[in-house]
Amino acid sequence: GAVVSQHPSWVICKSGTSVKIECRSLDFQATTMFWYRQFPKQSLMLMATSNEGSKATYEQGVEKDKFLINHASLTLSTLTVTSAHPEDSSFYICSARDLGTKETQYFGPGTRLLVL
Amino acid sequence: EDQVTQSPEALRLQEGESSSLNCSYTVSGLRGLFWYRQDPGKGPEFLFTLYSAGEEKEKERLKATLTKKESFLHITAPKPEDSATYLCAVQARGSTLGRLYFGRGTQLTVWP
């Protein structure tokens, strides 16, 4: 089946630093990838939609300058949390849309970010 | 506005006790309805996609069905390893980028 990886799975950083999270589709090409944030015991909150070769589309209320998204190839999208603060601590999950399986979205394992 | 409502929020079953989870939706033209399973601290795992009313899909102890307004995830003779949060999501026909609208999920606990 379609596999999506994320790296790192865990990251702890100091307040004010930037953190980059990678999302890769391992066995299919994804023109569109999505970035979600999930708070404890809540559902997924879409942050932005990432399209290969173009600018990301951000959801209302998500700061573009704080959450930088780059989709440089058909298998890789990155999310950079700039000048991270404790309130950015969360579980970040990416998904990739596989056009080959009727546009099913496959999710990565998630990245747990803790900002001290 | 596209909406997805899942019920119940939480469900506790004894091993072997069959039940159903509900996902009702309001969308401007359904392109697809998706079921995922999510374990604590992990990303959602794809289970099924349903596209049209009357469609059914099965996988081991799980069976998903779809009507014009809702979907059911039937769990037959569940085992403790079926314990997880089950998420329902819909994709609208007009969505060119394939955005999904998620429900809040049903947290299933199966005890021995």
Coordinates of C-alpha atoms in Angstrom, one line a residue:
Chain A
G1 CA 0.0 0.0 0.0
A2 CA 0.9 3.7 -0.2
V3 CA 3.4 4.8 2.4
V4 CA 4.0 8.3 3.7
S5 CA 6.9 9.0 6.0
Q6 CA 7.6 12.0 8.3
H7 CA 10.9 13.1 9.8
P8 CA 11.5 13.7 12.6
S9 CA 9.0 11.8 14.6
W10 CA 9.9 13.7 17.8
V11 CA 11.5 17.1 18.2
I12 CA 12.2 19.3 21.2
C13 CA 13.5 22.8 20.6
K14 CA 14.0 26.0 22.5
S15 CA 11.7 28.9 22.1
G16 CA 12.7 31.2 19.2
T17 CA 14.3 28.5 17.1
S18 CA 13.0 27.1 13.8
V19 CA 12.0 23.5 13.1
K20 CA 11.7 21.8 9.8
I21 CA 9.5 18.7 9.3
E22 CA 9.7 16.6 6.2
C23 CA 6.9 14.6 4.6
R24 CA 7.7 12.1 1.9
S25 CA 5.5 9.8 -0.3
L26 CA 7.7 6.7 -0.6
D27 CA 6.0 4.7 -3.3
F28 CA 3.8 7.1 -5.2
Q29 CA 3.9 10.6 -6.6
A30 CA 1.9 13.3 -4.9
T31 CA 1.1 16.6 -6.6
T32 CA -0.8 17.6 -3.5
M33 CA 0.1 17.2 0.1
F34 CA -1.7 18.4 3.2
W35 CA -0.5 19.6 6.6
Y36 CA -2.6 19.1 9.7
R37 CA -2.3 19.9 13.3
Q38 CA -3.9 17.8 16.1
F39 CA -4.5 18.7 19.7
P40 CA -5.1 16.1 22.3
K41 CA -8.3 14.2 21.9
Q42 CA -9.4 16.4 19.0
S43 CA -9.8 15.8 15.4
L44 CA -7.4 16.9 12.6
M45 CA -7.2 20.6 11.8
L46 CA -6.1 21.4 8.3
M47 CA -3.4 24.0 8.2
A48 CA -2.5 24.2 4.6
T49 CA -2.6 22.5 1.2
S50 CA 0.7 22.1 -0.6
N51 CA 1.0 21.8 -4.3
E52 CA 4.1 20.8 -6.1
G53 CA 5.7 23.7 -7.8
S54 CA 3.4 26.4 -6.5
K55 CA 2.6 28.3 -3.4
A56 CA 0.7 26.6 -0.6
T57 CA -2.9 27.5 0.2
Y58 CA -3.3 28.3 3.9
E59 CA -6.5 27.9 6.0
Q60 CA -8.0 30.9 7.6
G61 CA -6.2 31.8 10.8
V62 CA -3.0 30.0 9.9
E63 CA 0.0 32.4 9.7
K64 CA 1.8 32.0 6.4
D65 CA 5.0 33.6 7.7
K66 CA 5.1 31.3 10.7
F67 CA 4.4 28.0 9.0
L68 CA 6.4 27.9 5.9
I69 CA 5.6 25.2 3.4
N70 CA 7.6 24.1 0.5
H71 CA 6.7 21.3 -2.0
A72 CA 9.8 21.1 -4.1
S73 CA 9.2 17.7 -5.7
L74 CA 6.4 15.2 -6.3
T75 CA 7.5 13.2 -3.3
L76 CA 8.6 15.8 -0.7
S77 CA 6.9 18.6 1.2
T78 CA 8.4 20.4 4.1
L79 CA 6.8 22.4 6.9
T80 CA 9.0 24.9 8.8
V81 CA 7.8 26.3 12.1
T82 CA 9.7 29.6 12.3
S83 CA 10.5 31.2 15.7
A84 CA 8.7 28.5 17.5
H85 CA 6.9 29.3 20.8
P86 CA 5.5 27.0 23.4
E87 CA 2.0 27.4 22.0
D88 CA 3.2 25.8 18.7
S89 CA 3.8 22.6 20.6
S90 CA 1.5 20.0 19.0
F91 CA 1.2 16.9 16.9
Y92 CA 1.8 17.7 13.2
I93 CA 0.6 15.2 10.6
C94 CA 1.0 15.3 6.8
S95 CA -0.9 13.5 4.1
A96 CA -0.3 12.9 0.5
R97 CA -3.0 12.5 -2.2
D98 CA -2.4 9.5 -4.5
L99 CA -4.0 10.2 -7.8
G100 CA -3.5 6.5 -8.7
T101 CA -5.9 5.2 -6.1
K102 CA -8.8 7.5 -6.8
E103 CA -7.3 10.4 -4.9
T104 CA -7.1 8.7 -1.5
Q105 CA -5.1 10.6 1.1
Y106 CA -2.5 8.6 2.9
F107 CA -1.2 10.0 6.2
G108 CA 2.3 10.1 7.7
P109 CA 3.0 8.9 11.2
G110 CA 3.1 12.4 12.6
T111 CA 5.7 14.6 14.3
R112 CA 5.4 15.5 17.9
L113 CA 6.8 19.0 18.5
L114 CA 7.6 20.3 22.0
V115 CA 8.8 23.9 22.3
L116 CA 10.4 24.8 25.7
Chain B
E1 CA -21.2 24.5 4.6
D2 CA -19.8 21.0 4.4
Q3 CA -20.1 19.2 7.7
V4 CA -19.4 15.8 9.1
T5 CA -20.8 14.5 12.4
Q6 CA -19.8 11.3 14.0
S7 CA -21.6 9.4 16.8
P8 CA -21.2 8.2 19.4
E9 CA -18.1 10.2 20.6
A10 CA -17.0 7.1 22.6
L11 CA -18.1 3.5 22.6
R12 CA -17.1 0.7 24.9
L13 CA -17.7 -2.8 23.8
Q14 CA -17.0 -6.2 25.2
E15 CA -14.9 -8.5 23.0
G16 CA -17.3 -10.2 20.6
E17 CA -20.1 -7.6 21.0
S18 CA -20.9 -6.2 17.5
S19 CA -21.9 -2.6 17.0
S20 CA -21.9 0.3 14.5
L21 CA -20.4 3.7 14.3
N22 CA -22.3 6.5 12.5
C23 CA -21.1 9.3 10.2
S24 CA -23.6 11.8 8.9
Y25 CA -22.6 14.3 6.4
T26 CA -23.7 17.4 4.6
V27 CA -21.8 18.2 1.5
S28 CA -22.4 20.0 -1.8
G29 CA -22.0 16.9 -3.9
L30 CA -20.1 13.9 -2.5
R31 CA -17.0 12.9 -4.3
G32 CA -15.9 10.4 -1.7
L33 CA -16.3 9.3 1.9
F34 CA -13.3 8.0 3.7
W35 CA -12.9 6.0 6.9
Y36 CA -9.6 6.0 8.8
R37 CA -8.4 4.4 12.0
Q38 CA -6.1 6.3 14.3
D39 CA -4.1 4.9 17.2
P40 CA -2.8 7.2 20.0
G41 CA 0.3 9.1 18.9
K42 CA 0.1 7.9 15.3
G43 CA -1.2 9.2 12.0
P44 CA -4.5 8.0 10.6
E45 CA -4.5 4.7 8.8
F46 CA -6.7 4.4 5.7
L47 CA -9.5 1.9 5.8
F48 CA -12.1 2.5 3.1
T49 CA -13.3 4.9 0.5
L50 CA -17.0 4.9 -0.6
Y51 CA -18.2 6.8 -3.6
S52 CA -21.9 6.2 -4.1
A53 CA -25.0 5.4 -2.1
G54 CA -25.5 1.6 -1.7
E55 CA -21.8 0.9 -1.9
E56 CA -20.3 -1.4 0.7
K57 CA -16.7 -2.4 1.5
E58 CA -15.3 -5.0 4.0
K59 CA -12.0 -5.6 5.6
E60 CA -11.7 -8.3 8.2
R61 CA -14.2 -7.4 11.0
L62 CA -15.1 -4.1 9.5
K63 CA -17.8 -3.3 7.0
A64 CA -18.5 0.2 5.7
T65 CA -21.8 1.2 4.1
L66 CA -23.0 4.5 2.5
T67 CA -26.4 6.2 2.0
K68 CA -27.1 9.6 0.6
K69 CA -26.8 11.2 4.1
E70 CA -24.7 8.9 6.2
S71 CA -22.2 6.1 6.5
F72 CA -22.0 3.3 9.0
L73 CA -18.9 1.4 10.1
H74 CA -20.0 -2.0 11.3
I75 CA -17.7 -3.9 13.6
T76 CA -18.5 -7.6 13.9
A77 CA -17.2 -9.5 16.9
P78 CA -14.6 -6.9 17.8
K79 CA -11.3 -7.7 19.5
P80 CA -9.2 -5.6 21.9
E81 CA -6.8 -4.7 19.0
D82 CA -9.7 -3.0 17.3
S83 CA -9.6 -0.3 20.0
A84 CA -8.8 3.0 18.3
T85 CA -10.3 6.3 17.2
Y86 CA -12.2 5.9 14.0
L87 CA -12.4 9.0 11.8
C88 CA -14.8 9.8 9.0
A89 CA -14.0 12.3 6.3
V90 CA -15.8 13.6 3.1
Q91 CA -14.5 15.1 -0.1
A92 CA -16.7 17.4 -2.0
R93 CA -17.2 17.1 -5.7
G94 CA -16.2 20.7 -6.3
S95 CA -12.9 20.4 -4.5
T96 CA -10.1 20.5 -7.0
L97 CA -7.4 20.0 -4.5
G98 CA -9.0 17.1 -2.7
R99 CA -9.6 18.7 0.7
L100 CA -11.1 16.4 3.3
Y101 CA -13.6 17.5 6.0
F102 CA -13.2 15.4 9.1
G103 CA -15.6 14.5 11.8
R104 CA -14.5 14.5 15.5
G105 CA -14.1 10.7 15.5
T106 CA -15.5 7.9 17.6
Q107 CA -13.2 6.5 20.3
L108 CA -13.7 2.7 20.4
T109 CA -12.6 0.7 23.4
V110 CA -12.9 -3.1 23.3
W111 CA -12.3 -4.9 26.5
P112 CA -11.6 -8.6 26.9

